[in-house]
Amino acid sequence: MQIDIITIFPDYFREAFDYGIVRRACAAGLVSIRAHDLRAWTNDKHHVVDDRPFGGGDGMVLKPDPIFAAVESLTGARRRETVAAGKRVVLLSPQGRPFTQATAAELAQSAQLVLICGRYEGVDERVAEALVTDEISIGDYVLSGGEPAALVVIDATVRLLPGALGSATSATNESFSDGKLDCPQYTRPPEFEGMRAPEVLLNGNHAEIARWRRDAGLDKTKRNRPDLLK
Ligand code: SAM
């Protein structure tokens, strides 16, 4: 998989992929990740990427022309309709559809993923209207820029690439994979400051452990995320 990030702060990503599963996936050749400076697709002397909003108001808006040029040079397409099958062009935006484990699994199927990071008041709407295949929000809050959202999308997506996780079953045992949260985990010591790990996890009976894990995952889902069970 090829991941291309379009940003006005490419240095933000300098060491971001040097850790853990994403680093291993890069080293194994499962994914290649590049951050591109949007200013490279400007034609003026000052490399201007933003302008004042039509209609007035505070702040600046990222201009459409450098973004269309960037996506065209990275994907060969200048409109959503002509983006080749297997390629996804994503605008990160609080106004997008919510990013979930299912979205990560969808994106993990692509051969190329282009992520557009907004800044300031956001991105000229013609990018969402005509250029991108997906407009995605990582949650109901407003970040200062799309860069942290790109990191979230990349991490959740890359760990789902075949071969990225140590064990082939890891991703299927995790929270959200079967519509509920994962079970709580414990490790040594068995007793810590008067709190005991559940005895069932220490007795070596695999059938009982599996039953306890399923029930404990359900209990935790009822407590923290009842919406998942509806
Ligand atoms: N004026 C916009 C609004 O209220 O909808 C917010 C713009 S925000 C300050 C600047 C950029 O941060 C956005 O263009 C987007 O790329 C990114 N961003 C902010 N919140 C986000 C979220 N929840 N998910 C994904 N990207 C987000």
Tab-separated table of C-alpha atoms and ligand atoms in Angstrom:
chain	number	residue	atom	x	y	z
A	1	MET	CA	0.000	0.000	0.000
A	2	GLN	CA	1.134	3.536	-0.761
A	3	ILE	CA	0.032	6.324	1.615
A	4	ASP	CA	0.503	9.957	0.571
A	5	ILE	CA	-0.195	12.765	3.038
A	6	ILE	CA	-0.827	16.276	1.728
A	7	THR	CA	-0.045	18.834	4.433
A	8	ILE	CA	1.436	22.261	4.996
A	9	PHE	CA	3.499	20.733	7.850
A	10	PRO	CA	5.306	17.682	6.392
A	11	ASP	CA	7.825	17.763	9.274
A	12	TYR	CA	4.980	16.938	11.654
A	13	PHE	CA	5.309	13.337	10.420
A	14	ARG	CA	9.125	13.154	10.594
A	15	GLU	CA	9.357	10.418	13.250
A	16	ALA	CA	5.708	9.477	13.463
A	17	PHE	CA	6.075	6.147	11.689
A	18	ASP	CA	9.278	5.035	13.410
A	19	TYR	CA	7.528	3.050	16.143
A	20	GLY	CA	5.841	-0.280	16.706
A	21	ILE	CA	3.546	-1.948	14.221
A	22	VAL	CA	3.641	0.870	11.650
A	23	ARG	CA	7.452	0.881	11.634
A	24	ARG	CA	7.512	-2.899	11.191
A	25	ALA	CA	4.929	-2.724	8.386
A	26	CYS	CA	7.069	-0.114	6.586
A	27	ALA	CA	10.239	-2.175	7.090
A	28	ALA	CA	8.499	-5.303	5.764
A	29	GLY	CA	7.422	-3.412	2.617
A	30	LEU	CA	3.696	-3.720	3.415
A	31	VAL	CA	3.284	0.043	3.224
A	32	SER	CA	5.213	3.090	2.121
A	33	ILE	CA	4.252	6.435	3.680
A	34	ARG	CA	5.232	9.846	2.337
A	35	ALA	CA	4.317	13.330	3.580
A	36	HIS	CA	4.178	16.010	0.852
A	37	ASP	CA	4.333	19.771	1.307
A	38	LEU	CA	1.225	21.309	-0.267
A	39	ARG	CA	3.301	24.380	-1.125
A	40	ALA	CA	5.132	22.296	-3.752
A	41	TRP	CA	1.972	22.598	-5.887
A	42	THR	CA	1.783	26.413	-5.838
A	43	ASN	CA	2.964	28.555	-8.737
A	44	ASP	CA	3.470	31.939	-7.094
A	45	LYS	CA	6.641	33.361	-5.595
A	46	HIS	CA	5.377	33.145	-1.982
A	47	HIS	CA	3.857	29.642	-2.264
A	48	VAL	CA	0.480	30.806	-0.998
A	49	VAL	CA	-1.891	27.966	-0.084
A	50	ASP	CA	-4.645	29.907	1.735
A	51	ASP	CA	-6.892	32.914	1.257
A	52	ARG	CA	-9.675	34.803	3.043
A	53	PRO	CA	-13.143	33.230	3.100
A	54	PHE	CA	-15.716	34.522	0.623
A	55	GLY	CA	-18.539	36.210	2.536
A	56	GLY	CA	-16.174	37.431	5.245
A	57	GLY	CA	-15.399	36.033	8.650
A	58	ASP	CA	-12.368	35.058	10.652
A	59	GLY	CA	-9.411	32.991	9.567
A	60	MET	CA	-8.179	31.615	6.295
A	61	VAL	CA	-9.275	28.801	3.998
A	62	LEU	CA	-6.994	26.389	2.111
A	63	LYS	CA	-7.302	27.164	-1.612
A	64	PRO	CA	-8.573	24.476	-3.988
A	65	ASP	CA	-6.015	24.857	-6.800
A	66	PRO	CA	-2.875	23.504	-5.053
A	67	ILE	CA	-4.894	20.620	-3.571
A	68	PHE	CA	-6.389	19.604	-6.944
A	69	ALA	CA	-2.889	19.795	-8.478
A	70	ALA	CA	-1.390	17.716	-5.648
A	71	VAL	CA	-4.002	14.979	-5.925
A	72	GLU	CA	-3.677	14.937	-9.721
A	73	SER	CA	0.077	14.502	-9.547
A	74	LEU	CA	-0.174	11.770	-6.876
A	75	THR	CA	-3.089	9.778	-8.323
A	76	GLY	CA	-3.456	10.875	-11.942
A	77	ALA	CA	-7.066	11.973	-11.236
A	78	ARG	CA	-8.529	15.461	-10.976
A	79	ARG	CA	-12.097	14.468	-10.152
A	80	ARG	CA	-13.600	11.845	-7.827
A	81	GLU	CA	-15.122	9.991	-10.817
A	82	THR	CA	-11.739	9.415	-12.410
A	83	VAL	CA	-9.916	8.161	-9.296
A	84	ALA	CA	-8.857	4.641	-10.265
A	85	ALA	CA	-10.325	1.626	-8.489
A	86	GLY	CA	-8.135	0.740	-5.517
A	87	LYS	CA	-7.236	4.375	-4.827
A	88	ARG	CA	-8.903	6.485	-2.123
A	89	VAL	CA	-8.591	10.225	-1.683
A	90	VAL	CA	-9.601	11.250	1.831
A	91	LEU	CA	-10.298	14.726	3.164
A	92	LEU	CA	-9.899	14.824	6.953
A	93	SER	CA	-12.652	17.025	8.306
A	94	PRO	CA	-14.864	17.341	11.395
A	95	GLN	CA	-17.728	17.464	8.887
A	96	GLY	CA	-16.945	14.006	7.492
A	97	ARG	CA	-18.526	10.637	8.215
A	98	PRO	CA	-17.268	9.093	11.458
A	99	PHE	CA	-14.085	7.022	11.272
A	100	THR	CA	-14.645	3.535	12.730
A	101	GLN	CA	-12.926	0.160	12.728
A	102	ALA	CA	-15.079	-0.703	9.692
A	103	THR	CA	-13.767	2.389	7.853
A	104	ALA	CA	-10.196	1.357	8.685
A	105	ALA	CA	-10.884	-2.125	7.291
A	106	GLU	CA	-12.324	-0.549	4.107
A	107	LEU	CA	-9.305	1.740	3.641
A	108	ALA	CA	-6.916	-1.174	4.283
A	109	GLN	CA	-8.174	-2.703	1.004
A	110	SER	CA	-6.779	0.174	-1.083
A	111	ALA	CA	-3.569	0.172	-3.065
A	112	GLN	CA	-3.138	3.924	-2.573
A	113	LEU	CA	-4.503	6.187	0.115
A	114	VAL	CA	-4.144	9.964	-0.191
A	115	LEU	CA	-4.901	11.955	2.971
A	116	ILE	CA	-5.570	15.693	2.755
A	117	CYS	CA	-4.928	17.622	5.995
A	118	GLY	CA	-6.842	20.861	6.425
A	119	ARG	CA	-5.783	23.806	8.599
A	120	TYR	CA	-7.201	27.174	9.684
A	121	GLU	CA	-10.956	27.474	8.961
A	122	GLY	CA	-10.783	24.408	6.747
A	123	VAL	CA	-10.565	23.561	3.051
A	124	ASP	CA	-12.422	25.118	0.099
A	125	GLU	CA	-15.611	23.011	-0.203
A	126	ARG	CA	-14.992	22.211	-3.886
A	127	VAL	CA	-12.403	19.695	-2.684
A	128	ALA	CA	-15.135	17.786	-0.774
A	129	GLU	CA	-17.655	18.277	-3.605
A	130	ALA	CA	-15.613	17.121	-6.569
A	131	LEU	CA	-12.194	15.739	-5.690
A	132	VAL	CA	-12.225	13.357	-2.752
A	133	THR	CA	-13.695	9.864	-2.549
A	134	ASP	CA	-14.184	10.135	1.238
A	135	GLU	CA	-14.621	12.905	3.794
A	136	ILE	CA	-13.748	11.466	7.202
A	137	SER	CA	-13.949	12.753	10.780
A	138	ILE	CA	-12.090	11.048	13.627
A	139	GLY	CA	-14.580	12.301	16.235
A	140	ASP	CA	-16.961	14.983	17.341
A	141	TYR	CA	-14.404	17.586	18.302
A	142	VAL	CA	-12.398	20.170	16.384
A	143	LEU	CA	-8.639	19.765	15.963
A	144	SER	CA	-6.339	22.567	14.821
A	145	GLY	CA	-5.363	20.583	11.756
A	146	GLY	CA	-5.833	17.326	9.891
A	147	GLU	CA	-2.352	16.017	10.775
A	148	PRO	CA	-3.267	14.283	14.065
A	149	ALA	CA	-6.342	12.854	12.322
A	150	ALA	CA	-4.110	11.497	9.530
A	151	LEU	CA	-1.959	9.762	12.148
A	152	VAL	CA	-5.040	8.116	13.655
A	153	VAL	CA	-6.329	6.933	10.269
A	154	ILE	CA	-2.905	5.626	9.213
A	155	ASP	CA	-2.268	3.737	12.456
A	156	ALA	CA	-5.697	2.075	12.546
A	157	THR	CA	-5.501	1.195	8.829
A	158	VAL	CA	-1.920	-0.073	8.620
A	159	ARG	CA	-2.352	-2.520	11.524
A	160	LEU	CA	-5.105	-4.195	9.489
A	161	LEU	CA	-2.859	-4.871	6.479
A	162	PRO	CA	-2.312	-8.624	6.135
A	163	GLY	CA	0.929	-9.494	7.939
A	164	ALA	CA	1.150	-6.245	9.947
A	165	LEU	CA	0.157	-7.761	13.278
A	166	GLY	CA	2.274	-10.418	14.948
A	167	SER	CA	-0.534	-12.953	15.222
A	168	ALA	CA	-2.992	-13.556	12.407
A	169	THR	CA	-5.857	-13.630	14.903
A	170	SER	CA	-4.985	-10.455	16.828
A	171	ALA	CA	-7.217	-8.115	14.825
A	172	THR	CA	-10.255	-10.386	15.100
A	173	ASN	CA	-10.077	-10.492	18.930
A	174	GLU	CA	-9.996	-6.749	19.395
A	175	SER	CA	-12.597	-4.189	20.416
A	176	PHE	CA	-15.185	-3.447	17.673
A	177	SER	CA	-14.240	-6.492	15.556
A	178	ASP	CA	-17.364	-8.339	16.755
A	179	GLY	CA	-19.531	-5.375	17.715
A	180	LYS	CA	-18.412	-5.161	21.332
A	181	LEU	CA	-15.366	-4.169	23.383
A	182	ASP	CA	-12.442	-6.472	24.085
A	183	CYS	CA	-12.252	-8.091	27.536
A	184	PRO	CA	-10.158	-6.524	30.328
A	185	GLN	CA	-6.555	-7.803	30.560
A	186	TYR	CA	-4.402	-8.523	33.627
A	187	THR	CA	-0.757	-9.459	34.114
A	188	ARG	CA	1.647	-10.093	37.004
A	189	PRO	CA	1.574	-9.576	39.938
A	190	PRO	CA	-1.641	-11.535	40.637
A	191	GLU	CA	-2.278	-9.236	43.604
A	192	PHE	CA	-1.472	-5.520	43.482
A	193	GLU	CA	-2.245	-3.111	46.349
A	194	GLY	CA	-5.039	-5.356	47.589
A	195	MET	CA	-6.570	-5.819	44.118
A	196	ARG	CA	-6.639	-9.405	42.857
A	197	ALA	CA	-6.702	-10.431	39.225
A	198	PRO	CA	-9.758	-12.665	38.533
A	199	GLU	CA	-8.991	-16.197	39.774
A	200	VAL	CA	-10.402	-17.755	36.622
A	201	LEU	CA	-7.539	-16.286	34.562
A	202	LEU	CA	-5.003	-18.027	36.801
A	203	ASN	CA	-6.478	-21.538	36.783
A	204	GLY	CA	-5.389	-22.652	33.293
A	205	ASN	CA	-8.895	-23.861	32.278
A	206	HIS	CA	-9.128	-22.553	28.712
A	207	ALA	CA	-12.867	-23.077	28.293
A	208	GLU	CA	-13.605	-21.169	31.513
A	209	ILE	CA	-11.169	-18.410	30.539
A	210	ALA	CA	-12.826	-18.032	27.119
A	211	ARG	CA	-16.284	-17.830	28.755
A	212	TRP	CA	-15.080	-15.278	31.333
A	213	ARG	CA	-13.480	-13.144	28.598
A	214	ARG	CA	-16.641	-13.125	26.496
A	215	ASP	CA	-18.827	-12.148	29.484
A	216	ALA	CA	-16.365	-9.560	30.807
A	217	GLY	CA	-16.152	-7.953	27.351
A	218	LEU	CA	-19.942	-7.779	27.227
A	219	ASP	CA	-20.135	-6.285	30.752
A	220	LYS	CA	-17.617	-3.626	29.850
A	221	THR	CA	-19.514	-2.825	26.650
A	222	LYS	CA	-22.785	-2.458	28.604
A	223	ARG	CA	-21.039	-0.137	31.056
A	224	ASN	CA	-19.001	2.060	28.726
A	225	ARG	CA	-20.538	1.695	25.259
A	226	PRO	CA	-24.161	0.502	25.452
A	227	ASP	CA	-24.712	2.085	22.015
A	228	LEU	CA	-22.647	-0.751	20.448
A	229	LEU	CA	-25.152	-3.378	21.610
A	230	LYS	CA	-28.179	-1.721	20.007
B	1	SAM	N1	-14.108	25.356	10.585
B	1	SAM	C1	-14.096	23.905	10.643
B	1	SAM	C2	-15.387	23.415	11.266
B	1	SAM	O1	-15.824	24.010	12.259
B	1	SAM	O2	-15.940	22.408	10.795
B	1	SAM	C3	-12.931	23.408	11.471
B	1	SAM	C4	-11.602	23.521	10.805
B	1	SAM	S1	-10.313	22.793	11.761
B	1	SAM	C5	-9.857	24.117	12.827
B	1	SAM	C6	-8.958	22.693	10.663
B	1	SAM	C7	-8.730	21.325	10.044
B	1	SAM	O3	-8.491	20.362	11.058
B	1	SAM	C8	-9.858	20.754	9.240
B	1	SAM	O4	-9.897	21.280	7.928
B	1	SAM	C9	-9.544	19.275	9.246
B	1	SAM	O5	-8.617	18.910	8.257
B	1	SAM	C10	-8.910	19.087	10.614
B	1	SAM	N2	-9.838	18.542	11.602
B	1	SAM	C11	-10.353	19.183	12.664
B	1	SAM	N3	-11.140	18.391	13.387
B	1	SAM	C12	-11.139	17.183	12.775
B	1	SAM	C13	-11.785	15.952	13.048
B	1	SAM	N4	-12.606	15.805	14.081
B	1	SAM	N5	-11.546	14.924	12.203
B	1	SAM	C14	-10.732	15.069	11.132
B	1	SAM	N6	-10.097	16.225	10.824
B	1	SAM	C15	-10.293	17.272	11.639
